mmCIF file of C-alpha atoms in Angstrom:
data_model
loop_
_atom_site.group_PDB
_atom_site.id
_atom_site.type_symbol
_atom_site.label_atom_id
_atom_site.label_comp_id
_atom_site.label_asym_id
_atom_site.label_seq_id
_atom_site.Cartn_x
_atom_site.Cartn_y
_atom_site.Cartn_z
ATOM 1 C CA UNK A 10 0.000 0.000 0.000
ATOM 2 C CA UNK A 11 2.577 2.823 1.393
ATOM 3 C CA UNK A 12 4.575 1.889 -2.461
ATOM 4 C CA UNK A 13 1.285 2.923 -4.430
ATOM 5 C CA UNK A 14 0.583 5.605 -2.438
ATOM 6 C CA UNK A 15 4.127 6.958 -2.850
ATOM 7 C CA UNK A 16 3.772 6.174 -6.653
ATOM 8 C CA UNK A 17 0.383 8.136 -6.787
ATOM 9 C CA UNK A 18 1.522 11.279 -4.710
ATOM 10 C CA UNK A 19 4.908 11.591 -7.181
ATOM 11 C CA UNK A 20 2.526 11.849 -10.353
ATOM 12 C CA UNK A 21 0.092 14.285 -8.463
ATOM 13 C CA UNK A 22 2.729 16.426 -6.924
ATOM 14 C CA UNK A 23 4.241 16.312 -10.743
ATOM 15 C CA UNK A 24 0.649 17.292 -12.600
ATOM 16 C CA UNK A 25 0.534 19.947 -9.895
ATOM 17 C CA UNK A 26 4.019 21.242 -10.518
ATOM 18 C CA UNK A 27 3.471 21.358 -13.954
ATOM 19 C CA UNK A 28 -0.201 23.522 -14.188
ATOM 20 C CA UNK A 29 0.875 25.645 -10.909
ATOM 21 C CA UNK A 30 4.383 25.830 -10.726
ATOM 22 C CA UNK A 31 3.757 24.739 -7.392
ATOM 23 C CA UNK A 32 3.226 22.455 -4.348
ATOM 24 C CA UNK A 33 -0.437 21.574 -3.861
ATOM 25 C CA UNK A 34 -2.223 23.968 -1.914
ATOM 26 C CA UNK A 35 -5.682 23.752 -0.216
ATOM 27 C CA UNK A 36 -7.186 25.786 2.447
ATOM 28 C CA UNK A 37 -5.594 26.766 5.720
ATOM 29 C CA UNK A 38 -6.730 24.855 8.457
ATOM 30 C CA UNK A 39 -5.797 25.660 11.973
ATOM 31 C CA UNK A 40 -6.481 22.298 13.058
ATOM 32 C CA UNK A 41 -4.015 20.716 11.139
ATOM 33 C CA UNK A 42 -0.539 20.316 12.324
ATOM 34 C CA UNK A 43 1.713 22.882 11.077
ATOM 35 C CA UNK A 44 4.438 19.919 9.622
ATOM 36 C CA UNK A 45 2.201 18.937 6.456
ATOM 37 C CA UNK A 46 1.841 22.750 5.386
ATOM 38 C CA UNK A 47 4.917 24.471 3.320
ATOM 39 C CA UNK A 48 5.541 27.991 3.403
ATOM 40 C CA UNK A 49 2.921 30.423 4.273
ATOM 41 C CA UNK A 50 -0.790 31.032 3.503
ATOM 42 C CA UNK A 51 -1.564 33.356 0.578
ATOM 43 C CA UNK A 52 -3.998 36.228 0.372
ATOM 44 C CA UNK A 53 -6.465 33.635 -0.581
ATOM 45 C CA UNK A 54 -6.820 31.461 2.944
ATOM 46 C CA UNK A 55 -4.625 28.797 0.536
ATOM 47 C CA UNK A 56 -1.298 27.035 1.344
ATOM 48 C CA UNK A 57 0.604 24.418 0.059
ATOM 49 C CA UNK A 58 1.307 21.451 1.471
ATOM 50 C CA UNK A 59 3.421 17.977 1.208
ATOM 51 C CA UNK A 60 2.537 14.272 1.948
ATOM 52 C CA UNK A 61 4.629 12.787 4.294
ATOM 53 C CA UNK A 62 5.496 9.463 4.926
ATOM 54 C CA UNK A 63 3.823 8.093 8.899
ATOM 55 C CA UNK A 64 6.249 7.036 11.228
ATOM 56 C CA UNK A 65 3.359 6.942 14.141
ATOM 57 C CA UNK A 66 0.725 4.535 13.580
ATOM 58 C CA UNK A 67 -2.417 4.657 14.480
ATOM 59 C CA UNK A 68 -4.326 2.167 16.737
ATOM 60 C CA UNK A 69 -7.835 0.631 15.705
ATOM 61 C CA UNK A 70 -8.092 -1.540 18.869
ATOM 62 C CA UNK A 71 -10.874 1.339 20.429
ATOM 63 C CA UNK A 72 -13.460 0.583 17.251
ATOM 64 C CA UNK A 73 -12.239 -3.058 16.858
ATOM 65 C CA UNK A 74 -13.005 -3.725 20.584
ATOM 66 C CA UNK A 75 -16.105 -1.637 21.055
ATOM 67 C CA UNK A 76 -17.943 -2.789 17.972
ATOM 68 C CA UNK A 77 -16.335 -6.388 18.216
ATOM 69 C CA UNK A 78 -14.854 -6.377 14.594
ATOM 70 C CA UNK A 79 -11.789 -6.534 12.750
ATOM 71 C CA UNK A 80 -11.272 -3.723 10.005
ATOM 72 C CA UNK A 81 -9.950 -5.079 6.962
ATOM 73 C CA UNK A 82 -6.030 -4.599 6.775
ATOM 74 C CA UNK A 83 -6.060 -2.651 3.870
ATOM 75 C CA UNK A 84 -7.767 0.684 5.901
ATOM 76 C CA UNK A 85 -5.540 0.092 8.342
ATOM 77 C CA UNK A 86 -2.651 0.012 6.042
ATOM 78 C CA UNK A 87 -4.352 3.309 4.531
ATOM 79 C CA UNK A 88 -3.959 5.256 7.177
ATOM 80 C CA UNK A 89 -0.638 3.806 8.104
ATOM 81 C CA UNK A 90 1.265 4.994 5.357
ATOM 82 C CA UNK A 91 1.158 8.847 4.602
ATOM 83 C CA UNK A 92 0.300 12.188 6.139
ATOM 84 C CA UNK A 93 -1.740 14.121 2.993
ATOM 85 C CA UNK A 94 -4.462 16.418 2.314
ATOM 86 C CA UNK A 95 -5.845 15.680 -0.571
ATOM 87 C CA UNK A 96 -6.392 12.282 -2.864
ATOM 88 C CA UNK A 97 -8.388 12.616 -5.485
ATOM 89 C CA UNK A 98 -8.795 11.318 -9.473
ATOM 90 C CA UNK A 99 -11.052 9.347 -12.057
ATOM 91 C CA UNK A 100 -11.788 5.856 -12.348
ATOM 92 C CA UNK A 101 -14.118 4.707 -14.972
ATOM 93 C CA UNK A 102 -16.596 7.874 -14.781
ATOM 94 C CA UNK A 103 -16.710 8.454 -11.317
ATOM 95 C CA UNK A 104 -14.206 11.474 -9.768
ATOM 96 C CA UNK A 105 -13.262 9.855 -6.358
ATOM 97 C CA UNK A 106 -12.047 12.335 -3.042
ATOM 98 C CA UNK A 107 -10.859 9.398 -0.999
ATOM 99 C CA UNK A 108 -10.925 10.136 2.624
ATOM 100 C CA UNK A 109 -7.287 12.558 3.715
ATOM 101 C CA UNK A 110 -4.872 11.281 6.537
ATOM 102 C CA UNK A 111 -4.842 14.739 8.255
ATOM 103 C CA UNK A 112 -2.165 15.197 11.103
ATOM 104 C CA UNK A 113 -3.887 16.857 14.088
ATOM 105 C CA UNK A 114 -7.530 15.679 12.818
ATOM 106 C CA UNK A 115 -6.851 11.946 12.237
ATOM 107 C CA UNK A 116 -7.705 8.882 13.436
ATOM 108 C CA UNK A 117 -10.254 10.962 15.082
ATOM 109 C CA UNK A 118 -12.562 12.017 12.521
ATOM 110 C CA UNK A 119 -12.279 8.909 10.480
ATOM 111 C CA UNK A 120 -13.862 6.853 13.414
ATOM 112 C CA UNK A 121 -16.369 9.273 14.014
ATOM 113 C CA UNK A 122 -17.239 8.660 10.392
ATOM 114 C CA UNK A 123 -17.262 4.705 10.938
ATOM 115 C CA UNK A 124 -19.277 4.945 13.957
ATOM 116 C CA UNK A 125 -21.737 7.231 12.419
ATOM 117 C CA UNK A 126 -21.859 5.270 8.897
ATOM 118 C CA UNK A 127 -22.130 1.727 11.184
ATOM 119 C CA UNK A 128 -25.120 3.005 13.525
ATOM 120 C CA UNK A 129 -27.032 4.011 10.222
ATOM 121 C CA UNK A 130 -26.834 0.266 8.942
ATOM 122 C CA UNK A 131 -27.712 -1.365 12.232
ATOM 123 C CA UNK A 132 -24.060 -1.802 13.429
ATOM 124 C CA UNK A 133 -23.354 -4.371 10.758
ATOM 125 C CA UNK A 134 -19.233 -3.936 9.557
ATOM 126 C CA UNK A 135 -19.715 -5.277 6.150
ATOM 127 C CA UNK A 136 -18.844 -1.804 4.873
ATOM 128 C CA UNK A 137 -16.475 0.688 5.826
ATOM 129 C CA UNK A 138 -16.575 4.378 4.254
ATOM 130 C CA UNK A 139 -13.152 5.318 2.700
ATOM 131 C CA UNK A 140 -14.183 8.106 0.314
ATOM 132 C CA UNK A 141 -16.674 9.557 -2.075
ATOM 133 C CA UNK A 142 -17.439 10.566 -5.378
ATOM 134 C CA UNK A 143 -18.340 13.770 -6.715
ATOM 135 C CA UNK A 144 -22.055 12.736 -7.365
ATOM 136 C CA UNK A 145 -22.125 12.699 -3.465
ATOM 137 C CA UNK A 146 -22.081 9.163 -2.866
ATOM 138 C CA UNK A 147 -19.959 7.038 -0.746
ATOM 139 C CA UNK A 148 -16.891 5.051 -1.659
ATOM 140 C CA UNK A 149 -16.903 1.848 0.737
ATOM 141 C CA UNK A 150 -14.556 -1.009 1.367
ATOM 142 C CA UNK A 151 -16.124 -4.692 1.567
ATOM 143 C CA UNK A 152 -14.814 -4.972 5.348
ATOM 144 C CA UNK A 153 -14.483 -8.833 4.691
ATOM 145 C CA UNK A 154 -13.291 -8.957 0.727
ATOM 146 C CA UNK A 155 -11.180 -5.320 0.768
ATOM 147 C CA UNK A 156 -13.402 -4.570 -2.441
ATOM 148 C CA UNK A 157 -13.972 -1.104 -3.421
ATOM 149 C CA UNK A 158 -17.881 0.182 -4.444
ATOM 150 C CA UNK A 159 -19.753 2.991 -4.966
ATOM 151 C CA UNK A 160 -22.392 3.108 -2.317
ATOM 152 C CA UNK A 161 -26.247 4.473 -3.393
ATOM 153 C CA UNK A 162 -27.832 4.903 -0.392
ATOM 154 C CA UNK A 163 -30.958 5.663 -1.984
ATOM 155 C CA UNK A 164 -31.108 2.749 -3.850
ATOM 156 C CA UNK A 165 -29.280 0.478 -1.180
ATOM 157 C CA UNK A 166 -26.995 -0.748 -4.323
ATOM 158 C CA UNK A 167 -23.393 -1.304 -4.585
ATOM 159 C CA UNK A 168 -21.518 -0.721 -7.493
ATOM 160 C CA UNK A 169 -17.854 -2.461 -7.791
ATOM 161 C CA UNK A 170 -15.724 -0.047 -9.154
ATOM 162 C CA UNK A 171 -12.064 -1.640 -7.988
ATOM 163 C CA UNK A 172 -10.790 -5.243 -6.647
ATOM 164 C CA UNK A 173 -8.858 -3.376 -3.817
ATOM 165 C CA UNK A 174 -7.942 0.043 -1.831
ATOM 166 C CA UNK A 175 -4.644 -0.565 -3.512
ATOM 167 C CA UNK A 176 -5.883 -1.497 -6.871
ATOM 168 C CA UNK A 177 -8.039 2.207 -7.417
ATOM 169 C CA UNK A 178 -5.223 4.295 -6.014
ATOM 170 C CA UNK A 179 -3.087 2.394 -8.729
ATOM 171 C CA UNK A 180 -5.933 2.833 -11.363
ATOM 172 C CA UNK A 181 -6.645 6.541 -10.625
ATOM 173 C CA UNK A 182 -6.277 8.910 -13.380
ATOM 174 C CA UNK A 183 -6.074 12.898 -13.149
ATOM 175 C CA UNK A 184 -8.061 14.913 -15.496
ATOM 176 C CA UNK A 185 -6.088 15.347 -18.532
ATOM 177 C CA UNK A 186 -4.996 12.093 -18.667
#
């Protein structure tokens, strides 16, 4: 996982290079820890910002334990391998925002998201949230299979769009390409 995420931030960190003669920048967020963040906000509210490879891990064992469940390895490996702000890109027709590794915010928010997403589908783990797409609907993990779908919630359908967390970071393409 932490290769293919390496591979994926060199060719976004190269696209952005090459449009903005820049880092990426997003929004300054006082929450976030400084370290991520290069240079100084602009006289937009935007700064730019690195990923950077985790030496801290974070522990699952608080979810795991109080919900009884093991998340599947490849979230945990997810959020194991880089600090970043931003991963984004197309797959098929769908322009995916997976879910950021933000240092100061994270695991925190992530779990809050689990919990939340869990309690709305009766505390059953089969599917974890990881992202979504810009039509507004979730990106999941199969919890037991590592699977990637497009959740309609509407519809309660599932749409496969990758065999693996791995497998659609590898896959994702950026806008021009």
């Amino acid at each position: 996982m932490k290769e293919v995420i390496k591979a994926y931030f060199e060719r976004f960190v190269d696209k952005w290079m090459e449009y903005n003669n820049s880092l990426p920048k997003i929004v300054w967020n006082e929450d976030v820890a400084e370290f991520i963040y290069s240079g100084t906000e602009d006289e937009y509210g935007y700064i730019s910002w690195k990923p950077m490879e985790k030496s801290m891990k974070f522990n699952f064992d608080e979810i795991e334990g109080q919900y009884n469940v093991q998340l599947h390895n490849s979230v945990k490996e997810y959020f194991n391998s880089y600090w970043f702000l931003e991963l984004t890109g197309w797959i098929s027709s769908y322009n995916v925002n997976l879910h950021p590794v933000i240092p100061g915010i994270e695991p925190d928010y992530f779990i809050s998201l689990v919990k939340d997403y869990v309690e709305s589908k009766e505390f059953t783990f089969k599917y974890i949230p990881i992202g979504y797409e810009s039509n507004g609907m979730l990106l999941v993990v199969n919890n037991n299979t590592g699977e990637i779908f497009v959740e309609d919630f509407e519809l309660n359908e599932y749409k496969k769009i990758a065999n693996s967390l791995e497998s659609l970071i590898l896959h994702l393409k950026f806008k021009d390409e």
